GROMACS .gro file of C-alpha atoms in nm:
model
  215
    1UNK     CA    1   1.324   2.966   2.139
    2UNK     CA    2   1.136   2.980   1.812
    3UNK     CA    3   1.285   2.663   1.665
    4UNK     CA    4   1.104   2.414   1.888
    5UNK     CA    5   0.750   2.539   1.811
    6UNK     CA    6   0.841   2.542   1.442
    7UNK     CA    7   0.966   2.182   1.455
    8UNK     CA    8   0.660   2.078   1.654
    9UNK     CA    9   0.436   2.239   1.395
   10UNK     CA   10   0.610   2.055   1.113
   11UNK     CA   11   0.647   1.713   1.270
   12UNK     CA   12   0.346   1.664   1.497
   13UNK     CA   13   0.180   1.447   1.233
   14UNK     CA   14   0.475   1.207   1.204
   15UNK     CA   15   0.419   1.001   1.524
   16UNK     CA   16   0.048   0.991   1.444
   17UNK     CA   17   0.122   0.842   1.101
   18UNK     CA   18   0.372   0.593   1.245
   19UNK     CA   19   0.107   0.468   1.487
   20UNK     CA   20  -0.157   0.471   1.212
   21UNK     CA   21   0.068   0.253   0.995
   22UNK     CA   22   0.082  -0.018   1.257
   23UNK     CA   23  -0.285   0.026   1.342
   24UNK     CA   24  -0.382  -0.005   0.976
   25UNK     CA   25  -0.226  -0.352   0.966
   26UNK     CA   26  -0.349  -0.450   1.311
   27UNK     CA   27  -0.712  -0.369   1.229
   28UNK     CA   28  -0.706  -0.567   0.907
   29UNK     CA   29  -0.999  -0.666   0.690
   30UNK     CA   30  -1.025  -1.045   0.689
   31UNK     CA   31  -1.150  -1.176   0.355
   32UNK     CA   32  -1.130  -1.556   0.376
   33UNK     CA   33  -0.892  -1.847   0.444
   34UNK     CA   34  -0.623  -1.631   0.603
   35UNK     CA   35  -0.628  -1.370   0.325
   36UNK     CA   36  -0.633  -1.019   0.473
   37UNK     CA   37  -0.663  -0.665   0.341
   38UNK     CA   38  -0.413  -0.437   0.517
   39UNK     CA   39  -0.426  -0.057   0.536
   40UNK     CA   40  -0.093   0.032   0.696
   41UNK     CA   41   0.072   0.140   0.371
   42UNK     CA   42  -0.170   0.434   0.346
   43UNK     CA   43   0.009   0.598   0.639
   44UNK     CA   44   0.349   0.489   0.506
   45UNK     CA   45   0.282   0.657   0.170
   46UNK     CA   46   0.182   0.977   0.348
   47UNK     CA   47   0.505   0.964   0.549
   48UNK     CA   48   0.702   0.921   0.225
   49UNK     CA   49   0.531   1.224   0.073
   50UNK     CA   50   0.568   1.457   0.369
   51UNK     CA   51   0.880   1.341   0.552
   52UNK     CA   52   1.091   1.164   0.291
   53UNK     CA   53   1.244   0.821   0.235
   54UNK     CA   54   1.423   0.759   0.568
   55UNK     CA   55   1.109   0.817   0.776
   56UNK     CA   56   0.908   0.629   0.515
   57UNK     CA   57   1.124   0.320   0.567
   58UNK     CA   58   1.083   0.354   0.943
   59UNK     CA   59   0.707   0.369   0.895
   60UNK     CA   60   0.714   0.064   0.665
   61UNK     CA   61   0.919  -0.134   0.920
   62UNK     CA   62   0.679  -0.045   1.203
   63UNK     CA   63   0.369  -0.122   0.998
   64UNK     CA   64   0.516  -0.436   0.844
   65UNK     CA   65   0.627  -0.578   1.178
   66UNK     CA   66   0.268  -0.683   1.247
   67UNK     CA   67   0.275  -0.918   0.947
   68UNK     CA   68   0.535  -1.124   1.134
   69UNK     CA   69   0.263  -1.195   1.388
   70UNK     CA   70  -0.035  -1.256   1.162
   71UNK     CA   71   0.140  -1.434   0.873
   72UNK     CA   72   0.437  -1.587   1.062
   73UNK     CA   73   0.693  -1.526   0.791
   74UNK     CA   74   0.915  -1.238   0.680
   75UNK     CA   75   0.805  -1.200   0.319
   76UNK     CA   76   0.526  -0.958   0.410
   77UNK     CA   77   0.748  -0.703   0.581
   78UNK     CA   78   1.007  -0.745   0.304
   79UNK     CA   79   0.751  -0.648   0.037
   80UNK     CA   80   0.617  -0.359   0.245
   81UNK     CA   81   0.966  -0.213   0.290
   82UNK     CA   82   1.056  -0.273  -0.076
   83UNK     CA   83   0.739  -0.090  -0.183
   84UNK     CA   84   0.832   0.205   0.040
   85UNK     CA   85   1.189   0.206  -0.092
   86UNK     CA   86   1.091   0.207  -0.460
   87UNK     CA   87   0.813   0.463  -0.418
   88UNK     CA   88   1.039   0.684  -0.206
   89UNK     CA   89   1.320   0.674  -0.463
   90UNK     CA   90   1.078   0.764  -0.740
   91UNK     CA   91   0.942   1.055  -0.537
   92UNK     CA   92   1.299   1.180  -0.497
   93UNK     CA   93   1.325   1.184  -0.876
   94UNK     CA   94   1.020   1.415  -0.881
   95UNK     CA   95   0.790   1.142  -1.012
   96UNK     CA   96   0.489   1.276  -0.826
   97UNK     CA   97   0.202   1.057  -0.945
   98UNK     CA   98   0.165   0.837  -0.641
   99UNK     CA   99  -0.096   0.598  -0.784
  100UNK     CA  100   0.097   0.545  -1.107
  101UNK     CA  101   0.427   0.485  -0.924
  102UNK     CA  102   0.268   0.232  -0.690
  103UNK     CA  103   0.081   0.056  -0.971
  104UNK     CA  104   0.399   0.018  -1.175
  105UNK     CA  105   0.583  -0.115  -0.871
  106UNK     CA  106   0.326  -0.389  -0.815
  107UNK     CA  107   0.294  -0.482  -1.182
  108UNK     CA  108   0.667  -0.490  -1.257
  109UNK     CA  109   0.831  -0.580  -0.926
  110UNK     CA  110   0.582  -0.664  -0.654
  111UNK     CA  111   0.367  -0.928  -0.821
  112UNK     CA  112   0.656  -1.134  -0.964
  113UNK     CA  113   0.838  -1.131  -0.628
  114UNK     CA  114   0.526  -1.221  -0.429
  115UNK     CA  115   0.462  -1.515  -0.661
  116UNK     CA  116   0.820  -1.639  -0.625
  117UNK     CA  117   0.821  -1.599  -0.246
  118UNK     CA  118   0.490  -1.774  -0.187
  119UNK     CA  119   0.516  -2.038  -0.460
  120UNK     CA  120   0.869  -2.160  -0.389
  121UNK     CA  121   0.967  -1.991  -0.062
  122UNK     CA  122   0.655  -2.105   0.125
  123UNK     CA  123   0.576  -2.397  -0.109
  124UNK     CA  124   0.214  -2.295  -0.170
  125UNK     CA  125  -0.005  -2.424  -0.452
  126UNK     CA  126  -0.030  -2.222  -0.777
  127UNK     CA  127  -0.395  -2.134  -0.704
  128UNK     CA  128  -0.323  -2.005  -0.355
  129UNK     CA  129  -0.014  -1.820  -0.475
  130UNK     CA  130  -0.209  -1.651  -0.756
  131UNK     CA  131  -0.477  -1.544  -0.511
  132UNK     CA  132  -0.229  -1.390  -0.268
  133UNK     CA  133  -0.031  -1.225  -0.549
  134UNK     CA  134  -0.337  -1.057  -0.694
  135UNK     CA  135  -0.466  -0.961  -0.350
  136UNK     CA  136  -0.142  -0.792  -0.248
  137UNK     CA  137  -0.122  -0.594  -0.572
  138UNK     CA  138  -0.486  -0.484  -0.544
  139UNK     CA  139  -0.431  -0.396  -0.178
  140UNK     CA  140  -0.125  -0.183  -0.255
  141UNK     CA  141  -0.285   0.005  -0.543
  142UNK     CA  142  -0.605   0.063  -0.344
  143UNK     CA  143  -0.403   0.207  -0.054
  144UNK     CA  144  -0.220   0.445  -0.287
  145UNK     CA  145  -0.559   0.567  -0.412
  146UNK     CA  146  -0.673   0.635  -0.057
  147UNK     CA  147  -0.347   0.817   0.024
  148UNK     CA  148  -0.388   1.034  -0.287
  149UNK     CA  149  -0.747   1.120  -0.196
  150UNK     CA  150  -0.638   1.212   0.157
  151UNK     CA  151  -0.371   1.446   0.021
  152UNK     CA  152  -0.609   1.621  -0.217
  153UNK     CA  153  -0.944   1.583  -0.044
  154UNK     CA  154  -0.829   1.724   0.290
  155UNK     CA  155  -0.585   1.973   0.135
  156UNK     CA  156  -0.302   1.826   0.339
  157UNK     CA  157  -0.047   1.968   0.097
  158UNK     CA  158  -0.116   2.318   0.228
  159UNK     CA  159  -0.050   2.235   0.593
  160UNK     CA  160   0.252   2.389   0.762
  161UNK     CA  161   0.375   2.063   0.913
  162UNK     CA  162   0.514   1.949   0.580
  163UNK     CA  163   0.886   2.009   0.527
  164UNK     CA  164   0.849   1.983   0.149
  165UNK     CA  165   0.899   2.289  -0.067
  166UNK     CA  166   0.605   2.469  -0.217
  167UNK     CA  167   0.727   2.390  -0.566
  168UNK     CA  168   0.697   2.023  -0.481
  169UNK     CA  169   0.341   2.080  -0.367
  170UNK     CA  170   0.246   2.244  -0.693
  171UNK     CA  171   0.366   1.935  -0.875
  172UNK     CA  172   0.162   1.715  -0.643
  173UNK     CA  173  -0.148   1.922  -0.698
  174UNK     CA  174  -0.093   1.915  -1.073
  175UNK     CA  175  -0.088   1.535  -1.084
  176UNK     CA  176  -0.312   1.437  -0.796
  177UNK     CA  177  -0.588   1.679  -0.885
  178UNK     CA  178  -0.612   1.526  -1.228
  179UNK     CA  179  -0.970   1.418  -1.169
  180UNK     CA  180  -1.022   1.213  -1.487
  181UNK     CA  181  -0.716   1.008  -1.397
  182UNK     CA  182  -0.831   0.944  -1.040
  183UNK     CA  183  -1.186   0.868  -1.150
  184UNK     CA  184  -1.050   0.615  -1.399
  185UNK     CA  185  -0.847   0.441  -1.129
  186UNK     CA  186  -1.141   0.451  -0.889
  187UNK     CA  187  -1.368   0.274  -1.137
  188UNK     CA  188  -1.097   0.021  -1.217
  189UNK     CA  189  -1.056  -0.057  -0.848
  190UNK     CA  190  -1.423  -0.117  -0.778
  191UNK     CA  191  -1.566  -0.230  -1.109
  192UNK     CA  192  -1.678  -0.593  -1.150
  193UNK     CA  193  -1.424  -0.641  -1.428
  194UNK     CA  194  -1.143  -0.552  -1.188
  195UNK     CA  195  -1.277  -0.777  -0.914
  196UNK     CA  196  -1.364  -1.070  -1.140
  197UNK     CA  197  -1.013  -1.224  -1.146
  198UNK     CA  198  -1.001  -1.203  -0.767
  199UNK     CA  199  -1.344  -1.368  -0.738
  200UNK     CA  200  -1.247  -1.632  -0.993
  201UNK     CA  201  -0.934  -1.725  -0.800
  202UNK     CA  202  -1.138  -1.731  -0.479
  203UNK     CA  203  -1.386  -1.972  -0.642
  204UNK     CA  204  -1.106  -2.198  -0.763
  205UNK     CA  205  -0.946  -2.192  -0.420
  206UNK     CA  206  -1.275  -2.290  -0.254
  207UNK     CA  207  -1.315  -2.580  -0.497
  208UNK     CA  208  -0.960  -2.694  -0.427
  209UNK     CA  209  -1.024  -2.674  -0.052
  210UNK     CA  210  -1.342  -2.881  -0.080
  211UNK     CA  211  -1.156  -3.150  -0.274
  212UNK     CA  212  -0.884  -3.156  -0.008
  213UNK     CA  213  -1.142  -3.212   0.266
  214UNK     CA  214  -1.308  -3.492   0.066
  215UNK     CA  215  -0.978  -3.665   0.020
   0.00000   0.00000   0.00000
């Protein structure tokens, strides 16, 4: 009789996060010319932390399914699931710095693959491809920052719903509560120097669009 309340206490957050993953991509932030900022991976990263890789992949598939509707191709959901897979595998190896793991994924794996998919798979121009590549990397790293702040800022690691061991939580607190590190990433994410390449590509894209209309 005592098992069901215990399971309910541990897993009540899971369906909420699965819904939040899809909702985060549904209620996207439209930037310009079909370029969108998605927030579904925030929930997916939380699922990976608290419920492990299998549920994390389920969350990524649910959240990524909306990209099939808004982008009309399968590369978006492929990258979302690949991000969840790599981050989940690294978490299994006790690499607990979520922002660092996600940043390395996008720099070493995500950005090259996005460029290949959009440049040659979808036959987009180099300017458009560069814009989308940079946007997706910035989006992923930003979402990992938000997920980290949610874990530490709301003390989610001390909630009873999590099936992770306490020793794992101490490692999370050790890395995620490293305030100088998080402050550094926060400034990098929102500083003009970080945004300038994005704005530069946007400017080039607008110029290219205006020339296309003139022609």
